[in-house]
Each structure stands twice: as structure tokens, then as C-alpha cells.
Amino acid sequence: MKNLPNASSKQEKFVKLKICLSRCISDELRILWSSPYLSRLWCVFELAAYKKVNPGGKITFRPLFIERTVCVMLASAYCFAALFLIARDVFGPGITTLAVAFAIFACPYAAGIYLLRMSFREKHQLISQLANFDLEEVHCAEQFDRDFIHSAIEKWYGSKRAFTQFVRQDLRKDVEKILAAKRLPRRYLLLLLLPILSCSMEFFLANWKGGAPRDVLLSFAIGILFGYDIFFITACSLLMVYLCDILAPKRCGCLDHLQTLFAIFLVVGLLSLGNQLSAQAYQGSLSGAVVFLVVSIGFAWLMWWMERDSIDVLAPKDDPPSPPSRAEVTGKKADTFGPPVREWV
């Protein structure tokens, strides 16, 4: 879009841009967001142009930090799950196997907590960028391009201020709704359960083929497969994401990483405690496994409720008027605020 061929004037660029955009209108503009996006004028121009040619279209920001973190956690969990199976076969029951089993929880979740906490800062940064957006501060390498884009925005939106208000208010609220709707998609939660479920299923099938009593198999399925692997780990994952979000802002200066360590010790400690309790419950009796399952379901429900309640608190509300942009502060003539202009040329 930057180098439109044979466009010797801004007027010709408007015409060529209209033809280009009119041929590629979609119901949704999905932006794979990274932190420099709103600091680049041509990226901002994408927003302005799309909203002009498709006023009813949906603009969706998709930060990629969640996928990045889930990928690291999943790879780490599979790695240590494989090491656990190898250690169990090579060393048998013992301290080495126990250490590798603990690493299945400690390493993936420690890495995930650190990455998630750092990544959730990007979410807060995105909201801050939108709330404090100033068109005059957006970078552009060439002055001709800057003049062209500013002229286009003024022509489409009536003024630079109108577009600035659109980004600060309408677009920001839409983005906040998207980011607050769910911190971690449910399908990713299910994906994170696969490594430990694979280990447990391998153990369950081995006992089944080995002729273990039916009560033992049922107790294992209730206490371990459902109680721990599904509900308890899901609850800990929700707690992990919740803590990473609320602890994302930097608060303690050089001791900021203490917040990360707190989340790691709490989540990994709960995972280890749940692992021990579930093993004792299913080995003790079928009723013990059922009790642990009920407790795990209650724990998971509590985490679901906590997340939903915190999302309601974070839901965007009406804001006071945004602060003026740099152009208004420096005394430039304020443009008339109004709806986007429909004419292209």
C-alpha cells in the first residue's frame, strides 16, 4: 500500500487506494498484535482505511503471547513426561524417578508462569497505548507518507481529533472486551492436560492389562484421571493465569521477580500437594478417591468463579473524556469532531 504505482499526487493516491481496498473488504480485520504496532503510521493507517471502507466491520486484536506461552509449556510438559517414563523403566521406584516426576509439574509451570506474567504486561501495554494514542506521535520514516496519511485521515474522519477519539474510546473498549472475555482459551486448557493424561492413561492401561482388580482401576480412574489430571490441574492452571494477570504490573522495582516466585511456589506447591493427596486417596479406598474428586471439582469451580468475577470487574466502563493530543496542546486549530466522511475524493 505504501508504494502505489504512478501516483503523482495525493488525489491520485486516494483514487487508487479506494480501488485497492474496495476489492478486499472482509467482515473482520484481524490484527496479530505486537507492541510496536501502534507506533507505526502505516499500521495505524490500516485501521483508518478499514473502518472507512467498512464502517460495520469488526477490528480484532490477537496478541500472540498466549499461544507462545502455551507452546513452551506444552513442549516442556511432554519432554518431562517422556523423561518420567524413561526414568521409571530404567531406575524403577526411587528418588530419581520421583525427582523427574516432580519436574513434570515444576519446570513447565515455572516457565509458563514467568512467560505468562511477562506476556500479560503486553496486554496492559496495548490498553495503555490505545488509551493514550496520539496521531502526532506515531512514527513514519518519510514526510510525504506522513502528509498523505494525515490528509486521508482528515478527509475520512473529518479531523485528526475524531480519529484519535475513535482509537482512544471505541477501539480501546472493543479491545478491552476481547482481552477481558477470557485470559486463556478453554481449548488451550484442555491441550495442557494432555501430557499428564497420557502418562496416567499409560499407567491405567498397564494395570488393566496386568489384571488389576476392578475396584483398583475404578479408584484410579476417579481419583487420578478425573480428580487430579482433569479437575485439579485445570483449577491450578486457572489460578496460574489469574495470578499472572493480576501480578503482571511491575511493583517492587528490583525485587519484582518475587511476584513471579510467589506464583511459582503457590501453583507448583498446590500441584505437588494434589498429586500426593490423589495418590493416597485412590490407594486407600474407592470412597477416598470419590472424596478427592468432589474436592477437586469444588476447587475447579472456585477458580472458574474467581476468574469470571475478576473479568466482570475488568469489563470496560464509560470513561471520562480523553486528554487532548499534542496538536491540541501546542495550540493548533482544533478540527470539528464529527462522524467519518463517506466520500473518498
mmCIF file of C-alpha atoms in Angstrom:
data_model
loop_
_atom_site.group_PDB
_atom_site.id
_atom_site.type_symbol
_atom_site.label_atom_id
_atom_site.label_comp_id
_atom_site.label_asym_id
_atom_site.label_seq_id
_atom_site.Cartn_x
_atom_site.Cartn_y
_atom_site.Cartn_z
ATOM 1 C CA MET A 1 0.000 0.000 0.000
ATOM 2 C CA LYS A 2 2.924 2.272 0.694
ATOM 3 C CA ASN A 3 4.246 2.392 -2.874
ATOM 4 C CA LEU A 4 1.206 2.884 -5.050
ATOM 5 C CA PRO A 5 2.415 2.894 -8.676
ATOM 6 C CA ASN A 6 2.233 6.019 -10.802
ATOM 7 C CA ALA A 7 0.539 8.080 -8.115
ATOM 8 C CA SER A 8 1.921 11.548 -8.703
ATOM 9 C CA SER A 9 -0.420 13.327 -6.318
ATOM 10 C CA LYS A 10 -2.378 12.717 -3.150
ATOM 11 C CA GLN A 11 -5.617 12.857 -5.132
ATOM 12 C CA GLU A 12 -4.476 10.010 -7.377
ATOM 13 C CA LYS A 13 -3.414 8.013 -4.339
ATOM 14 C CA PHE A 14 -6.873 8.388 -2.838
ATOM 15 C CA VAL A 15 -8.461 7.020 -6.014
ATOM 16 C CA LYS A 16 -6.045 4.097 -6.303
ATOM 17 C CA LEU A 17 -6.409 3.311 -2.610
ATOM 18 C CA LYS A 18 -10.184 3.271 -2.925
ATOM 19 C CA ILE A 19 -9.980 0.736 -5.754
ATOM 20 C CA CYS A 20 -7.491 -1.406 -3.836
ATOM 21 C CA LEU A 21 -9.455 -1.514 -0.583
ATOM 22 C CA SER A 22 -12.855 -1.891 -2.209
ATOM 23 C CA ARG A 23 -11.720 -5.194 -3.706
ATOM 24 C CA CYS A 24 -10.624 -6.728 -0.419
ATOM 25 C CA ILE A 25 -13.334 -5.842 2.106
ATOM 26 C CA SER A 26 -13.921 -8.507 4.756
ATOM 27 C CA ASP A 27 -16.209 -8.724 7.763
ATOM 28 C CA GLU A 28 -13.275 -8.686 10.158
ATOM 29 C CA LEU A 29 -9.812 -7.152 10.288
ATOM 30 C CA ARG A 30 -7.731 -9.435 12.493
ATOM 31 C CA ILE A 31 -4.502 -7.895 13.730
ATOM 32 C CA LEU A 32 -1.741 -10.136 15.081
ATOM 33 C CA TRP A 33 -0.587 -7.510 17.527
ATOM 34 C CA SER A 34 2.894 -6.817 18.850
ATOM 35 C CA SER A 35 3.958 -3.815 20.907
ATOM 36 C CA PRO A 36 5.373 -1.628 18.047
ATOM 37 C CA TYR A 37 2.130 -1.819 16.035
ATOM 38 C CA LEU A 38 0.512 1.445 17.138
ATOM 39 C CA SER A 39 3.792 3.340 16.846
ATOM 40 C CA ARG A 40 3.915 2.852 13.058
ATOM 41 C CA LEU A 41 1.886 5.233 10.962
ATOM 42 C CA TRP A 42 1.182 2.823 8.115
ATOM 43 C CA CYS A 43 -0.167 0.279 10.619
ATOM 44 C CA VAL A 44 -2.435 2.948 12.080
ATOM 45 C CA PHE A 45 -3.486 3.805 8.542
ATOM 46 C CA GLU A 46 -4.694 0.220 8.112
ATOM 47 C CA LEU A 47 -7.161 0.789 10.936
ATOM 48 C CA ALA A 48 -8.342 4.091 9.499
ATOM 49 C CA ALA A 49 -8.734 2.746 5.963
ATOM 50 C CA TYR A 50 -10.548 -0.426 7.005
ATOM 51 C CA LYS A 51 -13.023 1.427 9.194
ATOM 52 C CA LYS A 52 -13.634 3.899 6.378
ATOM 53 C CA VAL A 53 -14.436 1.369 3.663
ATOM 54 C CA ASN A 54 -16.263 -0.969 6.051
ATOM 55 C CA PRO A 55 -17.861 1.003 8.930
ATOM 56 C CA GLY A 56 -19.707 -2.082 10.168
ATOM 57 C CA GLY A 57 -16.622 -4.291 10.082
ATOM 58 C CA LYS A 58 -15.052 -5.751 13.191
ATOM 59 C CA ILE A 59 -11.485 -4.950 14.212
ATOM 60 C CA THR A 60 -9.983 -7.716 16.342
ATOM 61 C CA PHE A 61 -6.616 -7.607 18.080
ATOM 62 C CA ARG A 62 -4.995 -11.005 18.591
ATOM 63 C CA PRO A 63 -1.897 -10.779 20.786
ATOM 64 C CA LEU A 64 0.234 -13.879 20.296
ATOM 65 C CA PHE A 65 1.736 -14.151 23.772
ATOM 66 C CA ILE A 66 -0.818 -16.734 24.950
ATOM 67 C CA GLU A 67 -0.002 -19.112 22.094
ATOM 68 C CA ARG A 68 3.715 -18.578 22.643
ATOM 69 C CA THR A 69 3.453 -19.449 26.326
ATOM 70 C CA VAL A 70 1.192 -22.468 25.810
ATOM 71 C CA CYS A 71 3.617 -23.799 23.196
ATOM 72 C CA VAL A 72 6.550 -23.562 25.622
ATOM 73 C CA MET A 73 4.562 -25.171 28.449
ATOM 74 C CA LEU A 74 3.295 -27.976 26.243
ATOM 75 C CA ALA A 75 6.731 -28.789 24.827
ATOM 76 C CA SER A 76 8.247 -28.741 28.309
ATOM 77 C CA ALA A 77 5.494 -30.932 29.764
ATOM 78 C CA TYR A 78 5.831 -33.532 27.004
ATOM 79 C CA CYS A 79 9.603 -33.546 27.432
ATOM 80 C CA PHE A 80 9.445 -34.247 31.157
ATOM 81 C CA ALA A 81 6.602 -36.737 30.747
ATOM 82 C CA ALA A 82 8.816 -38.717 28.367
ATOM 83 C CA LEU A 83 11.727 -38.472 30.814
ATOM 84 C CA PHE A 84 9.466 -39.752 33.586
ATOM 85 C CA LEU A 85 8.529 -42.866 31.615
ATOM 86 C CA ILE A 86 12.188 -43.497 30.784
ATOM 87 C CA ALA A 87 13.321 -42.950 34.388
ATOM 88 C CA ARG A 88 10.617 -45.263 35.708
ATOM 89 C CA ASP A 89 11.677 -48.064 33.373
ATOM 90 C CA VAL A 90 15.423 -47.565 33.894
ATOM 91 C CA PHE A 91 15.640 -46.738 37.602
ATOM 92 C CA GLY A 92 12.364 -48.132 38.903
ATOM 93 C CA PRO A 93 10.733 -46.614 42.000
ATOM 94 C CA GLY A 94 13.214 -44.330 43.689
ATOM 95 C CA ILE A 95 14.463 -40.819 44.232
ATOM 96 C CA THR A 96 15.446 -40.310 40.580
ATOM 97 C CA THR A 97 12.015 -41.220 39.282
ATOM 98 C CA LEU A 98 10.408 -39.084 41.985
ATOM 99 C CA ALA A 99 12.577 -36.099 41.021
ATOM 100 C CA VAL A 100 11.672 -36.431 37.348
ATOM 101 C CA ALA A 101 8.000 -36.795 38.280
ATOM 102 C CA PHE A 102 8.196 -33.558 40.252
ATOM 103 C CA ALA A 103 9.908 -31.859 37.297
ATOM 104 C CA ILE A 104 6.871 -32.688 35.139
ATOM 105 C CA PHE A 105 4.972 -30.091 37.161
ATOM 106 C CA ALA A 106 7.705 -27.752 38.341
ATOM 107 C CA CYS A 107 9.524 -26.984 35.091
ATOM 108 C CA PRO A 108 6.618 -26.432 32.658
ATOM 109 C CA TYR A 109 4.583 -24.421 35.147
ATOM 110 C CA ALA A 110 7.563 -22.391 36.350
ATOM 111 C CA ALA A 111 8.425 -21.497 32.755
ATOM 112 C CA GLY A 112 4.772 -20.855 31.968
ATOM 113 C CA ILE A 113 4.271 -18.583 34.974
ATOM 114 C CA TYR A 114 7.321 -16.492 34.151
ATOM 115 C CA LEU A 115 6.413 -16.157 30.465
ATOM 116 C CA LEU A 116 2.736 -15.524 31.155
ATOM 117 C CA ARG A 117 3.441 -12.803 33.687
ATOM 118 C CA MET A 118 5.834 -11.051 31.327
ATOM 119 C CA SER A 119 3.395 -11.521 28.456
ATOM 120 C CA PHE A 120 0.387 -10.146 30.310
ATOM 121 C CA ARG A 121 2.332 -6.920 30.551
ATOM 122 C CA GLU A 122 1.933 -6.716 26.781
ATOM 123 C CA LYS A 123 -1.836 -6.824 27.269
ATOM 124 C CA HIS A 124 -1.712 -3.931 29.717
ATOM 125 C CA GLN A 125 0.670 -2.133 27.362
ATOM 126 C CA LEU A 126 -1.788 -2.500 24.473
ATOM 127 C CA ILE A 127 -4.627 -0.994 26.506
ATOM 128 C CA SER A 128 -2.351 1.830 27.627
ATOM 129 C CA GLN A 129 -1.259 2.517 24.041
ATOM 130 C CA LEU A 130 -4.866 2.770 22.917
ATOM 131 C CA ALA A 131 -5.900 4.963 25.852
ATOM 132 C CA ASN A 132 -3.036 7.413 25.251
ATOM 133 C CA PHE A 133 -2.949 7.235 21.466
ATOM 134 C CA ASP A 134 -1.747 10.420 19.767
ATOM 135 C CA LEU A 135 -1.626 10.530 15.983
ATOM 136 C CA GLU A 136 1.075 13.199 16.051
ATOM 137 C CA GLU A 137 3.410 10.874 17.947
ATOM 138 C CA VAL A 138 3.150 7.950 15.533
ATOM 139 C CA HIS A 139 6.377 7.302 13.646
ATOM 140 C CA CYS A 140 6.754 7.472 9.882
ATOM 141 C CA ALA A 141 10.062 7.410 8.013
ATOM 142 C CA GLU A 142 9.066 9.693 5.128
ATOM 143 C CA GLN A 143 7.416 13.071 5.448
ATOM 144 C CA PHE A 144 5.486 12.623 2.191
ATOM 145 C CA ASP A 145 3.871 9.463 3.552
ATOM 146 C CA ARG A 146 3.043 11.232 6.813
ATOM 147 C CA ASP A 147 1.366 14.100 4.964
ATOM 148 C CA PHE A 148 -0.560 11.706 2.745
ATOM 149 C CA ILE A 149 -1.837 9.583 5.641
ATOM 150 C CA HIS A 150 -2.795 12.596 7.738
ATOM 151 C CA SER A 151 -4.660 14.053 4.764
ATOM 152 C CA ALA A 152 -6.505 10.787 4.217
ATOM 153 C CA ILE A 153 -7.494 10.521 7.882
ATOM 154 C CA GLU A 154 -8.727 14.115 7.928
ATOM 155 C CA LYS A 155 -10.745 13.503 4.765
ATOM 156 C CA TRP A 156 -12.287 10.257 6.018
ATOM 157 C CA TYR A 157 -12.902 11.097 9.668
ATOM 158 C CA GLY A 158 -13.424 14.837 9.440
ATOM 159 C CA SER A 159 -10.398 15.605 11.616
ATOM 160 C CA LYS A 160 -7.383 14.050 13.267
ATOM 161 C CA ARG A 161 -9.062 14.528 16.611
ATOM 162 C CA ALA A 162 -12.061 12.459 15.516
ATOM 163 C CA PHE A 163 -9.797 9.562 14.586
ATOM 164 C CA THR A 164 -7.822 9.926 17.821
ATOM 165 C CA GLN A 165 -11.056 9.755 19.818
ATOM 166 C CA PHE A 166 -12.114 6.679 17.849
ATOM 167 C CA VAL A 167 -8.881 4.880 18.799
ATOM 168 C CA ARG A 168 -8.894 6.035 22.434
ATOM 169 C CA GLN A 169 -12.518 5.231 23.124
ATOM 170 C CA ASP A 170 -14.364 2.970 20.678
ATOM 171 C CA LEU A 171 -11.443 0.815 19.596
ATOM 172 C CA ARG A 172 -9.980 0.589 23.099
ATOM 173 C CA LYS A 173 -13.287 -0.568 24.590
ATOM 174 C CA ASP A 174 -13.661 -3.225 21.908
ATOM 175 C CA VAL A 175 -10.136 -4.461 22.581
ATOM 176 C CA GLU A 176 -10.708 -4.484 26.347
ATOM 177 C CA LYS A 177 -13.797 -6.631 25.875
ATOM 178 C CA ILE A 178 -11.812 -9.108 23.797
ATOM 179 C CA LEU A 179 -8.915 -9.272 26.253
ATOM 180 C CA ALA A 180 -11.145 -9.461 29.326
ATOM 181 C CA ALA A 181 -13.502 -12.074 27.902
ATOM 182 C CA LYS A 182 -11.078 -14.903 28.632
ATOM 183 C CA ARG A 183 -7.491 -14.960 29.740
ATOM 184 C CA LEU A 184 -6.759 -18.462 28.487
ATOM 185 C CA PRO A 185 -8.999 -20.109 25.871
ATOM 186 C CA ARG A 186 -10.606 -23.302 27.115
ATOM 187 C CA ARG A 187 -9.187 -25.348 24.260
ATOM 188 C CA TYR A 188 -5.685 -24.419 25.439
ATOM 189 C CA LEU A 189 -6.522 -25.599 28.946
ATOM 190 C CA LEU A 190 -7.549 -28.966 27.528
ATOM 191 C CA LEU A 191 -4.372 -29.062 25.467
ATOM 192 C CA LEU A 192 -2.224 -28.557 28.567
ATOM 193 C CA LEU A 193 -3.849 -31.592 30.198
ATOM 194 C CA LEU A 194 -2.665 -33.999 27.506
ATOM 195 C CA PRO A 195 0.896 -34.742 28.747
ATOM 196 C CA ILE A 196 -0.100 -35.780 32.271
ATOM 197 C CA LEU A 197 -3.208 -37.562 30.978
ATOM 198 C CA SER A 198 -1.006 -39.557 28.610
ATOM 199 C CA CYS A 199 1.220 -40.709 31.489
ATOM 200 C CA SER A 200 -1.765 -41.622 33.648
ATOM 201 C CA MET A 201 -3.524 -43.471 30.837
ATOM 202 C CA GLU A 202 -0.364 -45.466 30.165
ATOM 203 C CA PHE A 203 -0.290 -46.485 33.839
ATOM 204 C CA PHE A 204 -4.025 -47.263 33.833
ATOM 205 C CA LEU A 205 -3.807 -49.458 30.727
ATOM 206 C CA ALA A 206 -0.769 -51.287 32.108
ATOM 207 C CA ASN A 207 -2.683 -52.170 35.281
ATOM 208 C CA TRP A 208 -5.728 -53.175 33.282
ATOM 209 C CA LYS A 209 -3.710 -55.491 31.054
ATOM 210 C CA GLY A 210 -1.924 -56.806 34.133
ATOM 211 C CA GLY A 211 -5.194 -57.965 35.649
ATOM 212 C CA ALA A 212 -5.591 -55.398 38.433
ATOM 213 C CA PRO A 213 -8.876 -55.651 40.391
ATOM 214 C CA ARG A 214 -11.794 -53.661 39.066
ATOM 215 C CA ASP A 215 -12.079 -51.609 42.259
ATOM 216 C CA VAL A 216 -8.452 -50.520 41.921
ATOM 217 C CA LEU A 217 -8.951 -49.471 38.305
ATOM 218 C CA LEU A 218 -12.139 -47.598 39.154
ATOM 219 C CA SER A 219 -10.480 -45.889 42.108
ATOM 220 C CA PHE A 220 -7.551 -44.841 39.900
ATOM 221 C CA ALA A 221 -9.859 -43.505 37.199
ATOM 222 C CA ILE A 222 -11.909 -41.477 39.692
ATOM 223 C CA GLY A 223 -9.085 -40.196 41.876
ATOM 224 C CA ILE A 224 -6.281 -39.725 39.348
ATOM 225 C CA LEU A 225 -7.691 -39.439 35.831
ATOM 226 C CA PHE A 226 -10.723 -37.330 36.698
ATOM 227 C CA GLY A 227 -9.959 -35.930 40.132
ATOM 228 C CA TYR A 228 -6.352 -34.878 39.651
ATOM 229 C CA ASP A 229 -5.489 -34.905 35.940
ATOM 230 C CA ILE A 230 -8.618 -33.105 34.772
ATOM 231 C CA PHE A 231 -10.207 -31.058 37.544
ATOM 232 C CA PHE A 232 -7.316 -30.353 39.919
ATOM 233 C CA ILE A 233 -4.795 -29.456 37.205
ATOM 234 C CA THR A 234 -7.417 -27.329 35.428
ATOM 235 C CA ALA A 235 -8.013 -25.444 38.678
ATOM 236 C CA CYS A 236 -4.270 -24.876 39.142
ATOM 237 C CA SER A 237 -3.939 -23.692 35.544
ATOM 238 C CA LEU A 238 -6.755 -21.181 36.039
ATOM 239 C CA LEU A 239 -5.111 -19.994 39.249
ATOM 240 C CA MET A 240 -1.810 -19.640 37.403
ATOM 241 C CA VAL A 241 -3.337 -17.487 34.668
ATOM 242 C CA TYR A 242 -5.265 -15.394 37.204
ATOM 243 C CA LEU A 243 -2.141 -14.687 39.264
ATOM 244 C CA CYS A 244 -0.053 -13.882 36.195
ATOM 245 C CA ASP A 245 -2.610 -11.312 35.076
ATOM 246 C CA ILE A 246 -3.114 -9.501 38.376
ATOM 247 C CA LEU A 247 0.619 -9.623 39.180
ATOM 248 C CA ALA A 248 1.695 -8.502 35.705
ATOM 249 C CA PRO A 249 2.389 -4.818 36.543
ATOM 250 C CA LYS A 250 5.860 -4.135 37.857
ATOM 251 C CA ARG A 251 5.514 -3.128 41.505
ATOM 252 C CA CYS A 252 8.625 -3.908 43.525
ATOM 253 C CA GLY A 253 11.458 -2.445 41.466
ATOM 254 C CA CYS A 254 14.491 -4.725 41.508
ATOM 255 C CA LEU A 255 12.515 -7.208 43.643
ATOM 256 C CA ASP A 256 9.818 -7.532 41.013
ATOM 257 C CA HIS A 257 10.658 -11.189 40.366
ATOM 258 C CA LEU A 258 9.482 -12.018 43.884
ATOM 259 C CA GLN A 259 5.951 -11.843 42.487
ATOM 260 C CA THR A 260 6.897 -14.474 39.916
ATOM 261 C CA LEU A 261 8.467 -16.688 42.588
ATOM 262 C CA PHE A 262 5.360 -16.347 44.746
ATOM 263 C CA ALA A 263 3.134 -17.538 41.897
ATOM 264 C CA ILE A 264 5.528 -20.399 41.063
ATOM 265 C CA PHE A 265 5.742 -21.668 44.643
ATOM 266 C CA LEU A 266 1.978 -21.417 45.130
ATOM 267 C CA VAL A 267 0.963 -23.160 41.899
ATOM 268 C CA VAL A 268 3.696 -25.817 41.884
ATOM 269 C CA GLY A 269 3.149 -26.412 45.597
ATOM 270 C CA LEU A 270 -0.564 -26.989 45.044
ATOM 271 C CA LEU A 271 0.167 -29.332 42.138
ATOM 272 C CA SER A 272 2.576 -31.367 44.264
ATOM 273 C CA LEU A 273 0.170 -31.452 47.207
ATOM 274 C CA GLY A 274 -2.697 -32.526 44.977
ATOM 275 C CA ASN A 275 -0.545 -35.250 43.450
ATOM 276 C CA GLN A 276 0.245 -36.704 46.867
ATOM 277 C CA LEU A 277 -3.333 -36.473 48.112
ATOM 278 C CA SER A 278 -4.760 -38.062 44.978
ATOM 279 C CA ALA A 279 -2.302 -40.964 45.199
ATOM 280 C CA GLN A 280 -3.165 -41.571 48.853
ATOM 281 C CA ALA A 281 -6.888 -41.274 48.128
ATOM 282 C CA TYR A 282 -7.025 -43.820 45.322
ATOM 283 C CA GLN A 283 -4.657 -46.237 47.091
ATOM 284 C CA GLY A 284 -6.699 -46.015 50.280
ATOM 285 C CA SER A 285 -10.201 -46.804 49.064
ATOM 286 C CA LEU A 286 -12.770 -46.095 46.394
ATOM 287 C CA SER A 287 -14.617 -43.735 48.732
ATOM 288 C CA GLY A 288 -11.390 -41.780 49.285
ATOM 289 C CA ALA A 289 -10.998 -41.352 45.531
ATOM 290 C CA VAL A 290 -14.584 -40.111 45.284
ATOM 291 C CA VAL A 291 -13.983 -37.592 48.074
ATOM 292 C CA PHE A 292 -10.879 -36.284 46.315
ATOM 293 C CA LEU A 293 -12.834 -35.974 43.055
ATOM 294 C CA VAL A 294 -15.541 -33.935 44.797
ATOM 295 C CA VAL A 295 -12.926 -31.668 46.396
ATOM 296 C CA SER A 296 -11.189 -31.204 43.032
ATOM 297 C CA ILE A 297 -14.459 -30.295 41.330
ATOM 298 C CA GLY A 298 -15.119 -27.746 44.073
ATOM 299 C CA PHE A 299 -11.620 -26.308 43.665
ATOM 300 C CA ALA A 300 -12.075 -26.053 39.890
ATOM 301 C CA TRP A 301 -15.474 -24.388 40.299
ATOM 302 C CA LEU A 302 -13.952 -21.881 42.731
ATOM 303 C CA MET A 303 -11.258 -20.974 40.202
ATOM 304 C CA TRP A 304 -13.832 -20.641 37.396
ATOM 305 C CA TRP A 305 -15.908 -18.357 39.606
ATOM 306 C CA MET A 306 -12.885 -16.282 40.620
ATOM 307 C CA GLU A 307 -11.864 -15.801 37.008
ATOM 308 C CA ARG A 308 -15.372 -14.873 35.895
ATOM 309 C CA ASP A 309 -15.778 -12.447 38.796
ATOM 310 C CA SER A 310 -12.457 -10.766 38.054
ATOM 311 C CA ILE A 311 -13.405 -10.490 34.374
ATOM 312 C CA ASP A 312 -16.625 -8.692 35.342
ATOM 313 C CA VAL A 313 -14.566 -6.241 37.390
ATOM 314 C CA LEU A 314 -12.200 -5.661 34.473
ATOM 315 C CA ALA A 315 -15.009 -5.122 31.955
ATOM 316 C CA PRO A 316 -14.678 -1.710 30.284
ATOM 317 C CA LYS A 317 -16.836 1.088 31.601
ATOM 318 C CA ASP A 318 -17.578 4.553 30.325
ATOM 319 C CA ASP A 319 -14.534 6.741 30.629
ATOM 320 C CA PRO A 320 -14.129 10.476 31.114
ATOM 321 C CA PRO A 321 -13.062 12.477 28.071
ATOM 322 C CA SER A 322 -9.600 11.593 26.828
ATOM 323 C CA PRO A 323 -6.754 14.078 27.267
ATOM 324 C CA PRO A 324 -6.016 16.303 24.276
ATOM 325 C CA SER A 325 -3.464 15.263 21.703
ATOM 326 C CA ARG A 326 -0.162 17.034 21.220
ATOM 327 C CA ALA A 327 -1.531 19.022 18.306
ATOM 328 C CA GLU A 328 -4.265 20.494 20.501
ATOM 329 C CA VAL A 329 -1.885 21.211 23.381
ATOM 330 C CA THR A 330 0.512 23.114 21.138
ATOM 331 C CA GLY A 331 -2.249 25.424 20.043
ATOM 332 C CA LYS A 332 -3.124 24.080 16.628
ATOM 333 C CA LYS A 333 -6.578 24.851 15.393
ATOM 334 C CA ALA A 334 -8.948 22.152 16.583
ATOM 335 C CA ASP A 335 -10.845 20.335 13.894
ATOM 336 C CA THR A 336 -14.557 19.803 14.132
ATOM 337 C CA PHE A 337 -15.403 16.477 15.680
ATOM 338 C CA GLY A 338 -17.873 14.509 13.661
ATOM 339 C CA PRO A 339 -18.645 11.176 12.064
ATOM 340 C CA PRO A 340 -16.398 9.767 9.339
ATOM 341 C CA VAL A 341 -16.854 11.383 5.957
ATOM 342 C CA ARG A 342 -18.245 8.925 3.416
ATOM 343 C CA GLU A 343 -16.798 10.493 0.270
ATOM 344 C CA TRP A 344 -13.413 9.291 -0.874
ATOM 345 C CA VAL A 345 -12.467 12.146 -3.165
#
